[in-house]
Short mmCIF file of C-alpha atoms in Angstrom, two decimals:
data_model
loop_
_atom_site.label_atom_id
_atom_site.label_comp_id
_atom_site.label_asym_id
_atom_site.label_seq_id
_atom_site.Cartn_x
_atom_site.Cartn_y
_atom_site.Cartn_z
CA MET A 154 -90.63 -188.21 64.11
CA SER A 155 -90.05 -191.20 61.92
CA GLU A 156 -92.83 -193.54 60.92
CA PRO A 157 -92.80 -196.99 62.53
CA TRP A 158 -91.80 -198.67 59.28
CA GLU A 159 -88.78 -196.39 59.01
CA GLU A 160 -87.40 -197.39 62.38
CA GLU A 161 -84.23 -199.39 62.35
CA GLY A 162 -84.58 -202.91 63.60
CA PRO A 163 -83.64 -206.49 62.92
CA GLY A 164 -85.75 -206.42 59.77
CA GLU A 165 -83.88 -203.48 58.32
CA VAL A 166 -82.60 -203.96 54.78
CA LYS A 167 -79.41 -202.16 53.87
CA LYS A 168 -77.93 -201.64 50.46
CA PHE A 169 -74.56 -203.43 50.25
CA MET A 170 -72.31 -202.98 47.28
CA TYR A 171 -69.28 -205.16 46.67
CA VAL A 172 -66.79 -203.31 44.54
CA ASN A 173 -64.48 -205.51 42.49
CA ARG A 174 -61.50 -203.68 41.04
CA LYS A 175 -58.94 -206.47 40.85
CA ALA A 176 -58.19 -209.15 38.30
CA PRO A 177 -58.55 -212.83 39.27
CA TYR A 178 -55.70 -215.32 40.03
CA GLY A 179 -52.84 -212.81 40.35
CA THR A 180 -54.13 -212.13 43.86
CA ILE A 181 -56.78 -213.80 45.99
CA TYR A 182 -59.04 -210.74 46.37
CA ALA A 183 -61.48 -211.68 43.59
CA LEU A 184 -62.03 -215.21 44.89
CA GLU A 185 -62.41 -214.23 48.54
CA SER A 186 -64.65 -211.32 47.62
CA LEU A 187 -66.92 -213.77 45.82
CA GLU A 188 -67.00 -215.90 48.97
CA VAL A 189 -68.26 -212.89 50.91
CA VAL A 190 -71.01 -212.29 48.36
CA LEU A 191 -72.19 -215.90 48.62
CA ILE A 192 -72.51 -215.58 52.41
CA ALA A 193 -74.05 -212.12 52.15
CA ALA A 194 -76.82 -213.52 49.95
CA ALA A 195 -78.23 -215.40 52.96
CA PHE A 196 -78.75 -212.17 54.93
CA GLU A 197 -81.62 -210.84 52.85
CA GLN A 198 -79.98 -207.51 52.26
CA ASP A 199 -80.00 -205.57 49.02
CA VAL A 200 -76.81 -206.86 47.37
CA SER A 201 -75.13 -205.52 44.27
CA LEU A 202 -71.77 -206.18 42.66
CA ALA A 203 -69.79 -203.59 40.79
CA PHE A 204 -67.05 -204.56 38.35
CA VAL A 205 -64.77 -201.61 37.79
CA ASP A 206 -61.24 -201.28 36.35
CA ASP A 207 -59.44 -204.66 36.37
CA GLY A 208 -62.45 -206.13 38.17
CA VAL A 209 -64.06 -206.64 34.75
CA TYR A 210 -61.44 -209.33 34.06
CA GLN A 211 -63.07 -211.45 36.79
CA ILE A 212 -66.01 -212.15 34.49
CA LYS A 213 -64.10 -212.57 31.22
CA LYS A 214 -65.33 -215.58 29.24
CA GLY A 215 -63.22 -218.66 28.59
CA GLN A 216 -61.08 -218.82 31.74
CA ASP A 217 -59.06 -222.04 31.83
CA THR A 218 -56.83 -222.41 34.87
CA GLN A 219 -55.61 -225.96 34.29
CA GLY A 220 -52.15 -224.78 33.33
CA ILE A 221 -51.63 -222.74 36.50
CA GLY A 222 -52.92 -225.38 38.90
CA MET A 223 -55.53 -223.09 40.44
CA LYS A 224 -59.27 -223.54 40.72
CA ASN A 225 -61.31 -221.78 38.04
CA PHE A 226 -63.92 -220.00 40.11
CA SER A 227 -65.47 -218.05 37.25
CA PRO A 228 -68.50 -220.40 36.88
CA THR A 229 -69.57 -219.24 40.35
CA TYR A 230 -70.51 -215.83 38.92
CA ARG A 231 -73.10 -217.59 36.79
CA ALA A 232 -74.48 -219.30 39.91
CA LEU A 233 -75.08 -215.99 41.70
CA GLU A 234 -78.55 -215.72 40.22
CA GLY A 235 -79.54 -218.84 42.16
CA TYR A 236 -78.56 -216.98 45.33
CA ASP A 237 -80.82 -214.08 44.33
CA VAL A 238 -77.79 -211.91 43.62
CA GLU A 239 -78.94 -210.35 40.40
CA LYS A 240 -77.52 -206.85 40.34
CA LEU A 241 -74.24 -207.13 38.52
CA TYR A 242 -73.04 -203.77 37.26
CA VAL A 243 -70.11 -203.39 34.90
CA GLU A 244 -68.55 -200.06 34.07
CA ALA A 245 -68.62 -199.25 30.35
CA GLU A 246 -65.40 -197.20 30.44
CA SER A 247 -63.53 -200.01 32.20
CA LEU A 248 -64.59 -202.47 29.49
CA ALA A 249 -63.70 -200.09 26.65
CA GLU A 250 -60.29 -199.24 28.12
CA ARG A 251 -59.49 -202.95 28.09
CA GLY A 252 -60.74 -203.58 24.57
CA LEU A 253 -63.64 -205.66 25.89
CA THR A 254 -67.34 -205.62 25.13
CA GLU A 255 -70.34 -207.10 26.90
CA ASP A 256 -70.00 -210.15 24.60
CA ASP A 257 -66.70 -211.02 26.29
CA LEU A 258 -68.42 -211.52 29.64
CA LEU A 259 -69.56 -214.87 30.98
CA VAL A 260 -72.65 -213.65 32.80
CA PRO A 261 -75.48 -211.24 32.00
CA VAL A 262 -74.74 -207.80 33.44
CA GLU A 263 -75.99 -204.26 33.36
CA VAL A 264 -73.45 -201.98 31.75
CA LYS A 265 -73.31 -198.57 33.40
CA SER A 266 -71.36 -195.46 32.56
CA ARG A 267 -68.76 -194.24 35.07
CA GLU A 268 -71.11 -191.43 36.02
CA GLU A 269 -73.97 -193.89 36.64
CA MET A 270 -71.64 -196.14 38.61
CA ALA A 271 -70.62 -193.23 40.81
CA ARG A 272 -74.29 -192.50 41.52
CA LEU A 273 -74.99 -196.17 42.29
CA MET A 274 -72.12 -196.15 44.76
CA ASP A 275 -73.52 -193.02 46.34
CA GLU A 276 -76.92 -194.71 46.87
CA GLN A 277 -75.45 -197.52 48.99
CA ASP A 278 -75.45 -197.91 52.75
CA VAL A 279 -72.32 -200.05 52.89
CA ILE A 280 -69.54 -200.34 50.33
CA LEU A 281 -67.08 -203.19 50.73
CA SER A 282 -63.96 -203.21 48.61
CA PHE A 283 -61.32 -205.88 48.74
CA MET B 194 -71.65 -193.99 66.67
CA LYS B 195 -71.10 -197.66 66.18
CA TYR B 196 -68.16 -198.60 63.95
CA GLY B 197 -67.31 -201.79 62.12
CA ILE B 198 -63.79 -202.18 60.77
CA LEU B 199 -62.51 -204.47 58.01
CA VAL B 200 -58.79 -205.25 57.89
CA ASN B 201 -57.72 -206.95 54.67
CA GLU B 202 -53.95 -207.22 55.10
CA GLY B 203 -51.56 -208.93 57.45
CA PRO B 204 -49.35 -207.13 59.95
CA TYR B 205 -46.00 -205.46 59.04
CA GLN B 206 -46.20 -206.16 55.29
CA HIS B 207 -48.77 -203.40 54.81
CA GLN B 208 -49.69 -200.34 56.86
CA ALA B 209 -53.38 -201.30 56.78
CA SER B 210 -53.48 -202.88 60.22
CA ASP B 211 -51.54 -199.98 61.76
CA THR B 212 -53.86 -197.38 60.25
CA ALA B 213 -56.91 -199.38 61.33
CA TYR B 214 -55.51 -199.51 64.87
CA GLN B 215 -54.83 -195.76 65.01
CA PHE B 216 -58.30 -195.10 63.60
CA CYS B 217 -59.97 -197.32 66.22
CA LYS B 218 -58.02 -195.65 69.03
CA ALA B 219 -59.06 -192.20 67.81
CA ALA B 220 -62.68 -193.30 67.36
CA ILE B 221 -62.80 -194.62 70.92
CA GLU B 222 -61.21 -191.40 72.23
CA ARG B 223 -64.01 -189.49 70.51
CA GLY B 224 -66.56 -191.55 72.42
CA HIS B 225 -67.54 -193.96 69.66
CA GLU B 226 -68.02 -197.67 69.98
CA VAL B 227 -65.85 -199.97 67.88
CA PHE B 228 -68.21 -202.91 67.72
CA ARG B 229 -66.13 -205.33 65.72
CA VAL B 230 -62.88 -205.57 63.77
CA PHE B 231 -63.14 -208.23 61.09
CA PHE B 232 -59.90 -209.65 59.72
CA TYR B 233 -60.09 -211.00 56.19
CA HIS B 234 -57.72 -212.11 53.40
CA ASP B 235 -54.15 -212.01 54.80
CA GLY B 236 -55.60 -209.86 57.57
CA VAL B 237 -56.19 -213.08 59.51
CA ASN B 238 -52.43 -213.15 60.15
CA ASN B 239 -52.91 -210.29 62.62
CA GLY B 240 -54.33 -212.89 64.97
CA THR B 241 -51.37 -215.23 65.46
CA ARG B 242 -49.73 -215.01 68.85
CA PHE B 243 -46.52 -216.57 67.48
CA GLY B 244 -45.14 -213.37 65.98
CA VAL B 245 -41.97 -212.06 67.63
CA PRO B 246 -41.19 -208.61 66.22
CA PRO B 247 -37.90 -206.94 67.22
CA GLN B 248 -38.06 -205.34 70.69
CA ASP B 249 -37.81 -201.81 69.35
CA ASP B 250 -40.78 -202.33 67.02
CA ARG B 251 -44.48 -202.34 67.81
CA ASN B 252 -46.20 -205.66 68.39
CA ILE B 253 -49.27 -205.30 66.21
CA THR B 254 -51.06 -208.37 67.55
CA VAL B 255 -50.50 -207.48 71.20
CA ARG B 256 -51.67 -203.95 70.49
CA TRP B 257 -54.96 -205.25 69.07
CA THR B 258 -55.41 -207.60 72.02
CA GLU B 259 -54.88 -204.78 74.52
CA LEU B 260 -57.15 -202.32 72.71
CA ALA B 261 -59.87 -204.96 72.45
CA GLU B 262 -59.65 -205.94 76.10
CA ALA B 263 -59.75 -202.34 77.30
CA ASN B 264 -62.67 -201.37 75.07
CA ASN B 265 -64.64 -204.54 74.59
CA ILE B 266 -63.99 -204.84 70.87
CA ASP B 267 -64.92 -208.06 69.10
CA LEU B 268 -61.85 -209.14 67.09
CA VAL B 269 -63.05 -211.67 64.54
CA ILE B 270 -60.86 -213.71 62.23
CA CYS B 271 -62.60 -215.11 59.17
CA ILE B 272 -62.68 -218.88 59.40
CA ALA B 273 -62.42 -219.57 55.66
CA ALA B 274 -59.46 -217.21 55.23
CA ALA B 275 -57.86 -218.53 58.45
CA GLN B 276 -58.10 -222.16 57.36
CA ARG B 277 -56.21 -221.37 54.17
CA ARG B 278 -53.49 -219.56 56.06
CA GLY B 279 -53.09 -221.73 59.13
CA ILE B 280 -54.57 -219.58 61.88
CA LEU B 281 -56.21 -221.94 64.36
CA ASP B 282 -57.93 -221.90 67.70
CA GLU B 283 -58.27 -225.00 69.84
CA GLY B 284 -61.57 -226.10 68.34
CA GLU B 285 -60.37 -225.66 64.77
CA ALA B 286 -57.09 -227.47 65.48
CA LYS B 287 -59.03 -230.42 66.82
CA ARG B 288 -61.50 -230.43 63.93
CA GLN B 289 -58.75 -230.26 61.31
CA GLY B 290 -56.45 -232.70 63.10
CA LYS B 291 -53.65 -230.15 63.54
CA ASP B 292 -51.09 -230.45 66.32
CA GLY B 293 -51.40 -226.97 67.72
CA GLU B 294 -53.27 -223.69 67.82
CA ASN B 295 -51.87 -220.19 67.49
CA ILE B 296 -54.66 -217.69 68.01
CA ALA B 297 -53.84 -214.63 70.12
CA PRO B 298 -55.87 -213.63 73.18
CA GLY B 299 -58.88 -211.47 72.44
CA PHE B 300 -59.31 -212.84 68.91
CA ARG B 301 -61.90 -215.38 67.89
CA ILE B 302 -62.48 -217.34 64.70
CA SER B 303 -65.89 -217.13 63.09
CA GLY B 304 -67.69 -216.97 59.78
CA LEU B 305 -68.06 -214.30 57.13
CA GLY B 306 -71.57 -213.71 58.42
CA GLN B 307 -69.94 -211.68 61.20
CA LEU B 308 -68.73 -209.18 58.60
CA ILE B 309 -72.18 -208.83 57.05
CA GLU B 310 -73.74 -208.55 60.50
CA ALA B 311 -71.31 -205.74 61.34
CA GLY B 312 -72.34 -204.00 58.12
CA ILE B 313 -75.99 -204.29 59.11
CA GLN B 314 -75.57 -203.23 62.73
CA CYS B 315 -72.95 -200.51 62.49
CA ASP B 316 -73.47 -196.89 61.52
CA ARG B 317 -70.18 -196.93 59.64
CA MET B 318 -67.99 -199.60 58.05
CA VAL B 319 -64.42 -198.56 57.38
CA THR B 320 -62.12 -200.75 55.30
CA PHE B 321 -58.32 -200.85 55.49
CA GLY B 322 -56.36 -202.80 52.91
CA ASP B 323 -53.61 -202.72 50.36
CA MET C 184 -69.42 -189.91 50.91
CA LEU C 185 -65.84 -190.09 52.14
CA HIS C 186 -63.30 -191.79 49.88
CA THR C 187 -59.91 -192.98 51.06
CA VAL C 188 -56.87 -193.49 48.84
CA ASN C 189 -53.85 -195.23 50.33
CA LYS C 190 -51.48 -195.71 47.42
CA SER C 191 -49.05 -193.42 45.62
CA PRO C 192 -50.54 -192.37 42.28
CA PHE C 193 -47.21 -193.37 40.73
CA GLU C 194 -47.74 -196.98 41.80
CA ARG C 195 -51.48 -197.56 41.35
CA ASN C 196 -54.43 -196.01 39.61
CA THR C 197 -56.53 -195.74 42.77
CA LEU C 198 -56.34 -191.94 42.96
CA THR C 199 -57.49 -191.65 39.35
CA ALA C 200 -60.18 -194.28 39.90
CA CYS C 201 -61.36 -192.53 43.05
CA LEU C 202 -61.48 -189.07 41.47
CA GLY C 203 -63.36 -190.55 38.51
CA HIS C 204 -66.11 -191.72 40.87
CA ALA C 205 -66.14 -189.13 43.65
CA LEU C 206 -69.25 -187.00 43.13
CA PRO C 207 -69.31 -183.26 43.75
CA GLU C 208 -69.37 -182.44 47.47
CA SER C 209 -67.77 -185.71 48.44
CA ALA C 210 -64.53 -185.81 50.38
CA VAL C 211 -61.28 -187.59 49.53
CA LEU C 212 -58.79 -188.42 52.25
CA LEU C 213 -55.25 -189.37 51.28
CA ILE C 214 -53.64 -191.80 53.72
CA GLU C 215 -50.54 -194.01 53.90
CA ASP C 216 -48.67 -193.86 50.54
CA GLY C 217 -51.63 -191.93 49.17
CA VAL C 218 -50.24 -188.78 50.79
CA TYR C 219 -47.66 -188.36 48.01
CA ALA C 220 -50.51 -187.17 45.78
CA ALA C 221 -50.99 -184.17 48.08
CA MET C 222 -47.56 -182.71 47.31
CA ASN C 223 -46.88 -179.63 45.24
CA GLY C 224 -45.13 -180.07 41.94
CA THR C 225 -45.97 -183.69 41.11
CA ALA C 226 -47.34 -184.87 37.77
CA PHE C 227 -50.68 -185.36 39.56
CA GLU C 228 -50.99 -181.84 40.95
CA LYS C 229 -53.19 -180.76 38.05
CA ASP C 230 -55.63 -183.66 38.58
CA VAL C 231 -55.80 -182.95 42.29
CA ARG C 232 -56.41 -179.24 41.79
CA LYS C 233 -59.14 -180.02 39.27
CA ALA C 234 -60.79 -182.39 41.75
CA MET C 235 -60.70 -179.66 44.39
CA GLU C 236 -62.98 -177.45 42.31
CA ASP C 237 -66.04 -179.29 43.60
CA ARG C 238 -64.70 -181.85 46.09
CA THR C 239 -62.78 -181.46 49.33
CA LEU C 240 -59.38 -183.05 49.74
CA TYR C 241 -57.76 -184.02 53.00
CA VAL C 242 -54.43 -185.59 53.83
CA LEU C 243 -53.48 -187.54 56.95
CA GLY C 244 -50.78 -185.53 58.76
CA PRO C 245 -49.05 -188.38 60.62
CA ASP C 246 -48.51 -190.17 57.29
CA LEU C 247 -47.01 -186.98 55.78
CA LEU C 248 -44.58 -186.50 58.65
CA ALA C 249 -43.57 -190.16 58.64
CA ARG C 250 -42.49 -189.75 55.01
CA GLY C 251 -40.45 -186.58 55.52
CA LEU C 252 -43.12 -184.31 54.09
CA THR C 253 -44.44 -181.17 55.73
CA ALA C 254 -47.76 -179.37 55.60
CA ASP C 255 -46.22 -176.40 53.75
CA GLN C 256 -45.32 -178.68 50.83
CA VAL C 257 -48.95 -179.68 50.45
CA ILE C 258 -51.07 -178.26 47.62
CA ASP C 259 -52.92 -175.15 48.80
CA GLY C 260 -56.43 -175.98 49.95
CA ILE C 261 -55.82 -179.59 50.94
CA GLN C 262 -56.61 -179.83 54.62
CA VAL C 263 -54.24 -181.70 56.90
CA VAL C 264 -55.99 -183.83 59.52
CA ASP C 265 -54.85 -186.23 62.24
CA TYR C 266 -56.48 -189.57 63.12
CA GLU C 267 -59.12 -187.73 65.13
CA GLY C 268 -59.85 -185.66 62.03
CA PHE C 269 -60.13 -188.90 60.05
CA VAL C 270 -62.77 -190.12 62.51
CA GLU C 271 -64.57 -186.77 62.31
CA LEU C 272 -64.74 -187.11 58.53
CA THR C 273 -66.39 -190.52 58.93
CA GLU C 274 -68.94 -188.92 61.28
CA LYS C 275 -69.80 -186.21 58.78
CA HIS C 276 -70.11 -188.49 55.77
CA ASP C 277 -72.70 -191.26 55.72
CA LYS C 278 -70.35 -193.88 54.32
CA VAL C 279 -66.74 -194.56 53.53
CA GLN C 280 -65.37 -196.12 50.37
CA ALA C 281 -61.81 -197.36 50.41
CA TRP C 282 -60.14 -197.38 46.99
CA LEU C 283 -57.85 -200.35 47.31
#
């Protein structure tokens, strides 16, 4: 029998991971995924973001969208902390493959190896990929 | 089990909505509950009743409507994604000063919170996209 | 965990990305254009066979048939399932990750 505090109920906290594997601007996935994260922050769940493959380009420093007439939404990643979204994981191999280092990123992150990222994914209750 | 489904692509262009539909049908046949299908990104286009596919093709929107009505599935179109893409119900049309609405029966427009809520309440979240 | 891959490995890197993150004992289901990776004799056969050493691979039968492929062209050991089998896999595994 489960203990009372283990019972599922309205107060249950689930681990949600938002997996970002796509570059910004070329498609809308990165922007709309960020919109989900901002809403999710209000639900008091355990939220983490993973930046894998081209997803690492979402948080590349120095984005300037003036010339393409689109909104630069990259500053929003820096605002996530204010929403209590603090677990931003970036895959080391994905950075290296793209010739990037942590210094190229516009927000503080935790760099994880692919193996560690796979384990983090495995620990989640819900994985949303866009 | 209780299932939540996320559909990230519009009808016809991608197979995502078709696969999601076949999955839901099979889940229901196995005695599961499909609690909610959340339509996001271009997936909101599944909810327009103005589509007129050729007569020898499936009507993806009508199929969703019928499955939802027969099995009490909550078909939710994301409001933010819908506003961008011009999917409107009567209330939204009025609020935005548009001269018509196009939402199909059985669908409703609501916020991203409905996706997070599905993630919290459902035993499984299954995503279909591009 | 159950992973789904829905794109041809010749078009996208999702199969490679998925196999790079699918832990031992997890399951990978190939659906939609992902089913091409299940065929014998492709440039990806080696990767798929390697993945099958400690992970289980499945392919969605209706998607195979739709594309003119048959079960006997599928790499030995990949299990062919229908939509009901897809649902069963989601029952057995505690979560599903779609590699989009």
